[in-house]
Amino acid sequence: TQVSELRKAAWSPDQFMEQQQQLLLAASHTNINHRRQHSSAMSPESAEKLRRSTQAMHANTRSLRQVVVREFAGMTGLIQKAAIHLHTIQQRVVNFDAELDGMRTLYMREFLHRKQLFNQIQEMRGNIRVFCRCRHDDRGSNAVTFLGDGELQVTTAQGHVKTFEFEKVFQPNSQQAEVFEDTLPIITSCVDGYNVCLMAYGQTGAGKTYTMMGKDSDPGINIRALSQLIQICRDRAQVDYTLKVSMLEVYNERLIDLLCDTSDSVQPSKLVIQKKGKGICVPGLTEVKVTTVADVVELMEIGGQHRTVAMTAMNTSSSRSHLMLKLLVHGVDRVSKASTHGSLMLLDLAGSERISRSEATGKRLVEAAAINKSLSALGQVFNALRTSSLHVPYRNSKLTHLLLPALGGDAKACMFVNISPLGSNMAETLSTLQFGAAARQVALGEAKQNVS
């Protein structure tokens, strides 16, 4: 019992024995005082009995000391073994964390390698690269679940869960720079003589114009792309580049030059599409040479001011036309005299909309009908390309006719499908995702470099 109490008190043997000695000393003083008080009355037998009791107590104390020392020695050994095992466990945990980090690194390396190989295969096949971007909207419940970098799920009104996969899925908190970074390799290939097309598709109010145009403090893909291309051309000192920019909109099946001076005798509405070799051209379309980022910003501001926008029930600033920004890049190598011709076509498509939700009437209704018709024509072109149809109906709308050089087999094409996370927009979101999934299956063939 004393040993158990000793363990609980966590005393050392010396501390315990010191306490016992103090108790014995106190007991001795008590006996001496008692004996002094009653010395005259104590008999020899009582004194002998007291002596024997004291000797027995000393003997018990020595035995107890031996037991305490022995038990403490055992406890010390157990504590030392426990400390060794604890250190071993800690070391194993550290090693396990290091192995786990190594496995994560290997997994990411393998994942990126597989993605790179997949992208190369897709590029060789000429597949349209499709990215998905979800806008931030906290006005209602979220019906979109993000599974990873390239997957998302949506829950329909009937409770069905559908999964979609794209090259990259940008969540609502994604930044403009992050979005541009993933499309940069495709965009910059136009400097090497490739024709490149990038378009944004989705319902009205889903963030297409923000993705493509952005705002002054946080520009979108258009300005970032042109600025980056200007810098690349500057860095290649052995090649002389000429860059020209044009902007037009397709409004109610009419081509309107957004960079044309309104006082010019040639009105934008008279622009027509003409065949030129294997491609097309738009005679009379204003083309402005750019050399600096400031030139690009100025042109974007002019074009943005001339674009047709209006308010609907779904969007206070709804684009009522398809905007096409085109950059022509002509380079001549000073040493080899080789000449390259590339182009970058950036399209901000007008948003698809249901009349019952947009509440469009009068002029807005005519615009909505033209928008939906041209987007349907684009879907028909994608379907014909996906099924390798002998006839591709490019001429069904002005929009698809303009896209002939981009979708005709010699270019690299990329698409953003912009969606809303709100459950109230699930029908439009599902339609947009299905459109993007179908476009992702279109193989245009390997892009050709325009070098002479």
GROMACS .gro file of C-alpha atoms in nm, residues 17-432:
model
  416
   17MET     CA    1   1.287   0.753   0.315
   18GLU     CA    2   1.351   1.107   0.433
   19GLN     CA    3   0.983   1.137   0.519
   20GLN     CA    4   0.988   0.802   0.700
   21GLN     CA    5   1.292   0.909   0.904
   22GLN     CA    6   1.115   1.231   0.996
   23LEU     CA    7   0.814   1.029   1.110
   24LEU     CA    8   1.037   0.799   1.314
   25LEU     CA    9   1.218   1.095   1.468
   26ALA     CA   10   0.886   1.251   1.560
   27ALA     CA   11   0.771   0.923   1.706
   28SER     CA   12   1.097   0.893   1.905
   29HIS     CA   13   1.057   1.243   2.047
   30THR     CA   14   0.701   1.158   2.140
   31ASN     CA   15   0.816   0.840   2.316
   32ILE     CA   16   1.096   1.024   2.495
   33ASN     CA   17   0.859   1.295   2.616
   34HIS     CA   18   0.608   1.035   2.716
   35ARG     CA   19   0.880   0.839   2.898
   36ARG     CA   20   1.000   1.150   3.076
   37GLN     CA   21   0.650   1.222   3.189
   38HIS     CA   22   0.592   0.871   3.307
   39SER     CA   23   0.949   0.750   3.379
   40SER     CA   24   0.866   0.694   3.738
   41ALA     CA   25   0.570   0.477   3.642
   42MET     CA   26   0.735   0.276   3.350
   43SER     CA   27   0.830  -0.077   3.440
   44PRO     CA   28   1.130  -0.264   3.293
   45GLU     CA   29   0.891  -0.487   3.098
   46SER     CA   30   0.733  -0.183   2.931
   47ALA     CA   31   1.071  -0.038   2.845
   48GLU     CA   32   1.180  -0.371   2.691
   49LYS     CA   33   0.858  -0.389   2.494
   50LEU     CA   34   0.913  -0.037   2.364
   51ARG     CA   35   1.270  -0.122   2.265
   52ARG     CA   36   1.159  -0.427   2.071
   53SER     CA   37   0.889  -0.230   1.895
   54THR     CA   38   1.142   0.032   1.794
   55GLN     CA   39   1.379  -0.232   1.658
   56ALA     CA   40   1.094  -0.394   1.464
   57MET     CA   41   1.001  -0.057   1.321
   58HIS     CA   42   1.362   0.001   1.208
   59ALA     CA   43   1.366  -0.343   1.045
   60ASN     CA   44   1.039  -0.276   0.863
   61THR     CA   45   1.175   0.057   0.744
   62ARG     CA   46   1.485  -0.109   0.597
   63SER     CA   47   1.266  -0.371   0.423
   64LEU     CA   48   1.042  -0.099   0.290
   65ARG     CA   49   1.342   0.093   0.161
   66GLN     CA   50   1.462  -0.214  -0.031
   67VAL     CA   51   1.116  -0.267  -0.180
   68VAL     CA   52   1.092   0.099  -0.281
   69VAL     CA   53   1.437   0.097  -0.441
   70ARG     CA   54   1.357  -0.224  -0.630
   71GLU     CA   55   1.018  -0.095  -0.751
   72PHE     CA   56   1.163   0.240  -0.857
   73ALA     CA   57   1.436   0.062  -1.051
   74GLY     CA   58   1.168  -0.137  -1.236
   75MET     CA   59   0.964   0.175  -1.304
   76THR     CA   60   1.271   0.356  -1.435
   77GLY     CA   61   1.337   0.072  -1.676
   78LEU     CA   62   0.978   0.077  -1.799
   79ILE     CA   63   0.988   0.454  -1.847
   80GLN     CA   64   1.311   0.425  -2.045
   81LYS     CA   65   1.162   0.153  -2.267
   82ALA     CA   66   0.847   0.360  -2.317
   83ALA     CA   67   1.059   0.661  -2.415
   84ILE     CA   68   1.251   0.448  -2.667
   85HIS     CA   69   0.926   0.314  -2.817
   86LEU     CA   70   0.778   0.664  -2.830
   87HIS     CA   71   1.084   0.795  -3.014
   88THR     CA   72   1.058   0.503  -3.257
   89ILE     CA   73   0.691   0.578  -3.321
   90GLN     CA   74   0.764   0.947  -3.374
   91GLN     CA   75   1.040   0.860  -3.619
   92ARG     CA   76   0.806   0.628  -3.808
   93VAL     CA   77   0.543   0.901  -3.827
   94VAL     CA   78   0.801   1.141  -3.969
   95ASN     CA   79   0.914   0.880  -4.222
   96PHE     CA   80   0.553   0.805  -4.311
   97ASP     CA   81   0.482   1.175  -4.372
   98ALA     CA   82   0.792   1.198  -4.590
   99GLU     CA   83   0.685   0.890  -4.787
  100LEU     CA   84   0.333   1.032  -4.822
  101ASP     CA   85   0.471   1.363  -4.951
  102GLY     CA   86   0.689   1.169  -5.194
  103MET     CA   87   0.390   0.970  -5.316
  104ARG     CA   88   0.190   1.289  -5.360
  105THR     CA   89   0.475   1.441  -5.562
  106LEU     CA   90   0.504   1.130  -5.779
  107TYR     CA   91   0.128   1.123  -5.830
  108MET     CA   92   0.116   1.488  -5.937
  109ARG     CA   93   0.414   1.435  -6.165
  110GLU     CA   94   0.246   1.133  -6.324
  111PHE     CA   95  -0.085   1.319  -6.346
  112LEU     CA   96   0.073   1.618  -6.521
  113HIS     CA   97   0.270   1.388  -6.752
  114ARG     CA   98  -0.045   1.197  -6.849
  115LYS     CA   99  -0.230   1.526  -6.900
  116GLN     CA  100   0.053   1.655  -7.119
  117LEU     CA  101   0.044   1.338  -7.330
  118PHE     CA  102  -0.334   1.362  -7.353
  119ASN     CA  103  -0.310   1.724  -7.465
  120GLN     CA  104  -0.054   1.627  -7.727
  121ILE     CA  105  -0.285   1.356  -7.857
  122GLN     CA  106  -0.575   1.601  -7.859
  123GLU     CA  107  -0.362   1.854  -8.047
  124MET     CA  108  -0.254   1.594  -8.302
  125ARG     CA  109  -0.616   1.499  -8.354
  126GLY     CA  110  -0.712   1.865  -8.364
  127ASN     CA  111  -0.979   1.833  -8.097
  128ILE     CA  112  -1.143   2.150  -7.976
  129ARG     CA  113  -1.007   2.221  -7.629
  130VAL     CA  114  -1.296   2.305  -7.397
  131PHE     CA  115  -1.259   2.482  -7.061
  132CYS     CA  116  -1.540   2.547  -6.816
  133ARG     CA  117  -1.568   2.854  -6.594
  134CYS     CA  118  -1.831   2.901  -6.325
  135ARG     CA  119  -1.912   3.257  -6.224
  136HIS     CA  120  -1.946   3.370  -5.863
  137ASP     CA  121  -2.309   3.419  -5.765
  138ASP     CA  122  -2.440   3.412  -5.407
  139ARG     CA  123  -2.799   3.510  -5.484
  140GLY     CA  124  -2.929   3.155  -5.438
  141SER     CA  125  -2.849   2.790  -5.373
  142ASN     CA  126  -2.552   2.631  -5.547
  143ALA     CA  127  -2.635   2.332  -5.768
  144VAL     CA  128  -2.282   2.268  -5.901
  145THR     CA  129  -2.030   2.039  -5.730
  146PHE     CA  130  -1.662   2.058  -5.827
  147LEU     CA  131  -1.486   1.720  -5.822
  148GLY     CA  132  -1.139   1.833  -5.925
  149ASP     CA  133  -0.946   2.037  -6.179
  150GLY     CA  134  -1.131   1.886  -6.474
  151GLU     CA  135  -1.464   1.752  -6.347
  152LEU     CA  136  -1.791   1.883  -6.208
  153GLN     CA  137  -2.136   1.754  -6.125
  154VAL     CA  138  -2.477   1.914  -6.156
  155THR     CA  139  -2.804   1.804  -6.001
  156THR     CA  140  -3.110   1.843  -6.222
  157ALA     CA  141  -3.454   1.950  -6.106
  158GLN     CA  142  -3.554   1.583  -6.115
  159GLY     CA  143  -3.271   1.494  -5.876
  160HIS     CA  144  -3.048   1.330  -6.137
  161VAL     CA  145  -2.674   1.382  -6.100
  162LYS     CA  146  -2.471   1.434  -6.418
  163THR     CA  147  -2.093   1.450  -6.444
  164PHE     CA  148  -1.899   1.649  -6.705
  165GLU     CA  149  -1.529   1.649  -6.783
  166PHE     CA  150  -1.330   1.926  -6.949
  167GLU     CA  151  -0.966   2.027  -6.998
  168LYS     CA  152  -0.993   2.247  -6.690
  169VAL     CA  153  -1.276   2.360  -6.465
  170PHE     CA  154  -1.236   2.705  -6.313
  171GLN     CA  155  -1.430   2.749  -5.990
  172PRO     CA  156  -1.607   3.073  -5.890
  173ASN     CA  157  -1.301   3.197  -5.700
  174SER     CA  158  -1.070   3.164  -6.003
  175GLN     CA  159  -0.877   3.472  -6.112
  176GLN     CA  160  -0.840   3.623  -6.458
  177ALA     CA  161  -0.464   3.559  -6.461
  178GLU     CA  162  -0.521   3.192  -6.376
  179VAL     CA  163  -0.770   3.151  -6.660
  180PHE     CA  164  -0.537   3.317  -6.910
  181GLU     CA  165  -0.237   3.109  -6.800
  182ASP     CA  166  -0.400   2.781  -6.905
  183THR     CA  167  -0.485   2.909  -7.254
  184LEU     CA  168  -0.154   3.087  -7.313
  185PRO     CA  169   0.025   2.801  -7.499
  186ILE     CA  170  -0.261   2.779  -7.749
  187ILE     CA  171  -0.289   3.153  -7.798
  188THR     CA  172   0.081   3.224  -7.847
  189SER     CA  173   0.115   2.962  -8.124
  190CYS     CA  174  -0.030   3.217  -8.367
  191VAL     CA  175   0.310   3.391  -8.361
  192ASP     CA  176   0.458   3.073  -8.514
  193GLY     CA  177   0.219   3.086  -8.809
  194TYR     CA  178  -0.089   2.903  -8.679
  195ASN     CA  179  -0.450   3.014  -8.696
  196VAL     CA  180  -0.601   3.010  -8.349
  197CYS     CA  181  -0.959   3.061  -8.237
  198LEU     CA  182  -1.088   3.105  -7.882
  199MET     CA  183  -1.456   3.160  -7.807
  200ALA     CA  184  -1.674   3.199  -7.498
  201TYR     CA  185  -2.017   3.033  -7.496
  202GLY     CA  186  -2.295   3.029  -7.237
  203GLN     CA  187  -2.622   3.173  -7.119
  204THR     CA  188  -2.668   3.545  -7.078
  205GLY     CA  189  -2.519   3.672  -6.754
  206ALA     CA  190  -2.282   3.376  -6.710
  207GLY     CA  191  -1.963   3.582  -6.731
  208LYS     CA  192  -1.854   3.545  -7.097
  209THR     CA  193  -1.780   3.913  -7.152
  210TYR     CA  194  -1.600   3.932  -6.819
  211THR     CA  195  -1.383   3.635  -6.917
  212MET     CA  196  -1.298   3.777  -7.259
  213MET     CA  197  -1.298   4.153  -7.197
  214GLY     CA  198  -1.263   4.185  -6.820
  215LYS     CA  199  -1.244   4.530  -6.664
  216ASP     CA  200  -0.984   4.806  -6.651
  217SER     CA  201  -0.832   4.691  -6.321
  218ASP     CA  202  -0.846   4.320  -6.412
  219PRO     CA  203  -0.843   4.268  -6.791
  220GLY     CA  204  -0.970   3.953  -6.956
  221ILE     CA  205  -0.822   3.718  -7.214
  222ASN     CA  206  -0.841   3.967  -7.504
  223ILE     CA  207  -0.608   4.235  -7.367
  224ARG     CA  208  -0.385   3.986  -7.189
  225ALA     CA  209  -0.342   3.781  -7.508
  226LEU     CA  210  -0.259   4.077  -7.731
  227SER     CA  211  -0.022   4.221  -7.471
  228GLN     CA  212   0.158   3.889  -7.438
  229LEU     CA  213   0.187   3.849  -7.815
  230ILE     CA  214   0.333   4.198  -7.850
  231GLN     CA  215   0.595   4.111  -7.590
  232ILE     CA  216   0.681   3.783  -7.763
  233CYS     CA  217   0.729   3.963  -8.093
  234ARG     CA  218   0.961   4.212  -7.923
  235ASP     CA  219   1.168   3.934  -7.767
  236ARG     CA  220   1.228   3.768  -8.105
  237ALA     CA  221   1.474   4.022  -8.233
  238GLN     CA  222   1.568   3.821  -8.545
  239VAL     CA  223   1.211   3.835  -8.679
  240ASP     CA  224   1.026   4.145  -8.797
  241TYR     CA  225   0.660   4.122  -8.699
  242THR     CA  226   0.362   4.323  -8.813
  243LEU     CA  227   0.048   4.304  -8.598
  244LYS     CA  228  -0.294   4.428  -8.710
  245VAL     CA  229  -0.616   4.427  -8.509
  246SER     CA  230  -0.977   4.435  -8.626
  247MET     CA  231  -1.306   4.422  -8.433
  248LEU     CA  232  -1.655   4.349  -8.561
  249GLU     CA  233  -1.988   4.234  -8.427
  250VAL     CA  234  -2.256   4.013  -8.575
  251TYR     CA  235  -2.580   4.192  -8.490
  252ASN     CA  236  -2.908   4.058  -8.627
  253GLU     CA  237  -2.715   3.877  -8.903
  254ARG     CA  238  -2.534   4.196  -9.003
  255LEU     CA  239  -2.159   4.261  -8.983
  256ILE     CA  240  -2.072   4.587  -8.809
  257ASP     CA  241  -1.718   4.728  -8.798
  258LEU     CA  242  -1.653   4.844  -8.441
  259LEU     CA  243  -1.334   5.034  -8.528
  260CYS     CA  244  -1.476   5.222  -8.822
  261ASP     CA  245  -1.528   5.597  -8.794
  262THR     CA  246  -1.904   5.657  -8.802
  263SER     CA  247  -1.849   5.955  -9.029
  264ASP     CA  248  -1.695   5.729  -9.294
  265SER     CA  249  -1.892   5.696  -9.615
  266VAL     CA  250  -1.865   5.315  -9.599
  267GLN     CA  251  -2.122   5.203  -9.341
  268PRO     CA  252  -2.047   4.896  -9.128
  269SER     CA  253  -2.380   4.737  -9.219
  270LYS     CA  254  -2.258   4.692  -9.579
  271LEU     CA  255  -1.977   4.456  -9.485
  272VAL     CA  256  -1.998   4.118  -9.656
  273ILE     CA  257  -1.807   3.793  -9.632
  274GLN     CA  258  -1.620   3.687  -9.946
  275LYS     CA  259  -1.425   3.376 -10.030
  276LYS     CA  260  -1.049   3.411 -10.055
  277GLY     CA  261  -0.861   3.097 -10.154
  278LYS     CA  262  -0.947   2.831  -9.899
  279GLY     CA  263  -1.054   3.093  -9.648
  280ILE     CA  264  -1.265   3.406  -9.631
  281CYS     CA  265  -1.218   3.780  -9.602
  282VAL     CA  266  -1.429   4.084  -9.517
  283PRO     CA  267  -1.338   4.366  -9.757
  284GLY     CA  268  -1.356   4.711  -9.602
  285LEU     CA  269  -1.307   4.589  -9.247
  286THR     CA  270  -1.087   4.831  -9.052
  287GLU     CA  271  -0.748   4.688  -8.957
  288VAL     CA  272  -0.528   4.890  -8.721
  289LYS     CA  273  -0.158   4.829  -8.672
  290VAL     CA  274  -0.056   4.793  -8.308
  291THR     CA  275   0.290   4.808  -8.155
  292THR     CA  276   0.225   4.872  -7.785
  293VAL     CA  277  -0.012   4.760  -7.514
  294ALA     CA  278  -0.153   5.113  -7.502
  295ASP     CA  279  -0.261   5.075  -7.865
  296VAL     CA  280  -0.447   4.757  -7.773
  297VAL     CA  281  -0.623   4.915  -7.475
  298GLU     CA  282  -0.734   5.213  -7.683
  299LEU     CA  283  -0.878   4.992  -7.956
  300MET     CA  284  -1.058   4.775  -7.703
  301GLU     CA  285  -1.219   5.081  -7.548
  302ILE     CA  286  -1.335   5.208  -7.888
  303GLY     CA  287  -1.477   4.871  -7.986
  304GLY     CA  288  -1.645   4.822  -7.649
  305GLN     CA  289  -1.819   5.159  -7.676
  306HIS     CA  290  -1.963   5.073  -8.017
  307ARG     CA  291  -2.086   4.726  -7.924
  308THR     CA  292  -2.461   4.674  -7.890
  309VAL     CA  293  -2.576   4.602  -7.534
  310ALA     CA  294  -2.915   4.628  -7.363
  311MET     CA  295  -3.093   4.540  -7.041
  312THR     CA  296  -3.304   4.227  -7.005
  313ALA     CA  297  -3.475   4.057  -6.712
  314MET     CA  298  -3.172   3.828  -6.673
  315ASN     CA  299  -2.888   4.074  -6.729
  316THR     CA  300  -2.869   4.450  -6.683
  317SER     CA  301  -2.597   4.475  -6.950
  318SER     CA  302  -2.666   4.193  -7.193
  319SER     CA  303  -2.457   4.169  -7.510
  320ARG     CA  304  -2.695   4.166  -7.806
  321SER     CA  305  -2.434   4.065  -8.062
  322HIS     CA  306  -2.140   3.832  -8.119
  323LEU     CA  307  -1.809   4.018  -8.083
  324MET     CA  308  -1.506   3.905  -8.283
  325LEU     CA  309  -1.159   4.047  -8.214
  326LYS     CA  310  -0.904   3.934  -8.471
  327LEU     CA  311  -0.527   3.974  -8.469
  328LEU     CA  312  -0.321   3.917  -8.784
  329VAL     CA  313   0.046   3.834  -8.726
  330HIS     CA  314   0.295   3.851  -9.014
  331GLY     CA  315   0.658   3.770  -8.941
  332VAL     CA  316   0.969   3.773  -9.161
  333ASP     CA  317   1.294   3.614  -9.045
  334ARG     CA  318   1.587   3.845  -9.119
  335VAL     CA  319   1.832   3.557  -9.173
  336SER     CA  320   1.632   3.285  -9.352
  337LYS     CA  321   1.378   3.526  -9.506
  338ALA     CA  322   1.107   3.277  -9.408
  339SER     CA  323   0.765   3.434  -9.376
  340THR     CA  324   0.490   3.326  -9.135
  341HIS     CA  325   0.123   3.423  -9.132
  342GLY     CA  326  -0.086   3.357  -8.823
  343SER     CA  327  -0.410   3.481  -8.681
  344LEU     CA  328  -0.582   3.491  -8.345
  345MET     CA  329  -0.962   3.507  -8.341
  346LEU     CA  330  -1.122   3.587  -8.004
  347LEU     CA  331  -1.502   3.562  -7.986
  348ASP     CA  332  -1.735   3.675  -7.712
  349LEU     CA  333  -2.059   3.506  -7.820
  350ALA     CA  334  -2.391   3.659  -7.723
  351GLY     CA  335  -2.568   3.465  -7.451
  352SER     CA  336  -2.828   3.205  -7.528
  353GLU     CA  337  -3.156   3.292  -7.360
  354ARG     CA  338  -3.511   3.172  -7.317
  355ILE     CA  339  -3.767   3.436  -7.407
  356SER     CA  340  -3.983   3.333  -7.112
  357ARG     CA  341  -3.703   3.426  -6.871
  358SER     CA  342  -3.544   3.725  -7.045
  359GLU     CA  343  -3.892   3.876  -7.106
  360ALA     CA  344  -3.765   4.022  -7.431
  361THR     CA  345  -4.016   4.219  -7.638
  362GLY     CA  346  -4.002   4.432  -7.949
  363LYS     CA  347  -3.645   4.501  -8.056
  364ARG     CA  348  -3.498   4.282  -7.782
  365LEU     CA  349  -3.714   3.992  -7.904
  366VAL     CA  350  -3.579   4.026  -8.260
  367GLU     CA  351  -3.225   4.031  -8.123
  368ALA     CA  352  -3.286   3.722  -7.908
  369ALA     CA  353  -3.425   3.532  -8.208
  370ALA     CA  354  -3.118   3.619  -8.417
  371ILE     CA  355  -2.882   3.521  -8.135
  372ASN     CA  356  -3.048   3.185  -8.074
  373LYS     CA  357  -3.061   3.111  -8.446
  374SER     CA  358  -2.688   3.174  -8.494
  375LEU     CA  359  -2.599   2.968  -8.186
  376SER     CA  360  -2.814   2.684  -8.317
  377ALA     CA  361  -2.625   2.708  -8.646
  378LEU     CA  362  -2.299   2.681  -8.452
  379GLY     CA  363  -2.430   2.365  -8.286
  380GLN     CA  364  -2.519   2.224  -8.627
  381VAL     CA  365  -2.165   2.292  -8.751
  382PHE     CA  366  -2.015   2.117  -8.448
  383ASN     CA  367  -2.248   1.820  -8.496
  384ALA     CA  368  -2.153   1.789  -8.864
  385LEU     CA  369  -1.783   1.806  -8.778
  386ARG     CA  370  -1.821   1.554  -8.495
  387THR     CA  371  -1.996   1.303  -8.720
  388SER     CA  372  -1.761   1.370  -9.016
  389SER     CA  373  -2.051   1.478  -9.232
  390LEU     CA  374  -1.982   1.544  -9.599
  391HIS     CA  375  -2.151   1.882  -9.576
  392VAL     CA  376  -2.081   2.130  -9.298
  393PRO     CA  377  -2.341   2.413  -9.295
  394TYR     CA  378  -2.107   2.707  -9.240
  395ARG     CA  379  -2.330   2.939  -9.447
  396ASN     CA  380  -2.636   2.895  -9.226
  397SER     CA  381  -2.538   3.210  -9.036
  398LYS     CA  382  -2.290   3.495  -9.053
  399LEU     CA  383  -2.130   3.372  -8.730
  400THR     CA  384  -2.048   3.023  -8.858
  401HIS     CA  385  -1.938   3.163  -9.193
  402LEU     CA  386  -1.683   3.383  -9.013
  403LEU     CA  387  -1.565   3.077  -8.820
  404LEU     CA  388  -1.484   2.882  -9.137
  405PRO     CA  389  -1.106   2.953  -9.116
  406ALA     CA  390  -1.104   2.849  -8.749
  407LEU     CA  391  -1.311   2.532  -8.780
  408GLY     CA  392  -1.219   2.429  -9.134
  409GLY     CA  393  -0.931   2.204  -9.032
  410ASP     CA  394  -0.619   2.422  -9.039
  411ALA     CA  395  -0.653   2.597  -8.702
  412LYS     CA  396  -0.636   2.536  -8.330
  413ALA     CA  397  -0.966   2.593  -8.155
  414CYS     CA  398  -1.045   2.648  -7.789
  415MET     CA  399  -1.376   2.717  -7.615
  416PHE     CA  400  -1.488   2.846  -7.278
  417VAL     CA  401  -1.828   2.733  -7.156
  418ASN     CA  402  -1.942   2.982  -6.894
  419ILE     CA  403  -2.205   2.867  -6.646
  420SER     CA  404  -2.401   2.995  -6.348
  421PRO     CA  405  -2.396   2.792  -6.023
  422LEU     CA  406  -2.752   2.885  -5.924
  423GLY     CA  407  -3.017   2.617  -5.909
  424SER     CA  408  -3.262   2.855  -6.076
  425ASN     CA  409  -3.038   2.853  -6.388
  426MET     CA  410  -2.990   2.477  -6.396
  427ALA     CA  411  -3.170   2.426  -6.729
  428GLU     CA  412  -2.942   2.677  -6.904
  429THR     CA  413  -2.634   2.547  -6.721
  430LEU     CA  414  -2.707   2.188  -6.823
  431SER     CA  415  -2.762   2.293  -7.184
  432THR     CA  416  -2.432   2.484  -7.186
   0.00000   0.00000   0.00000
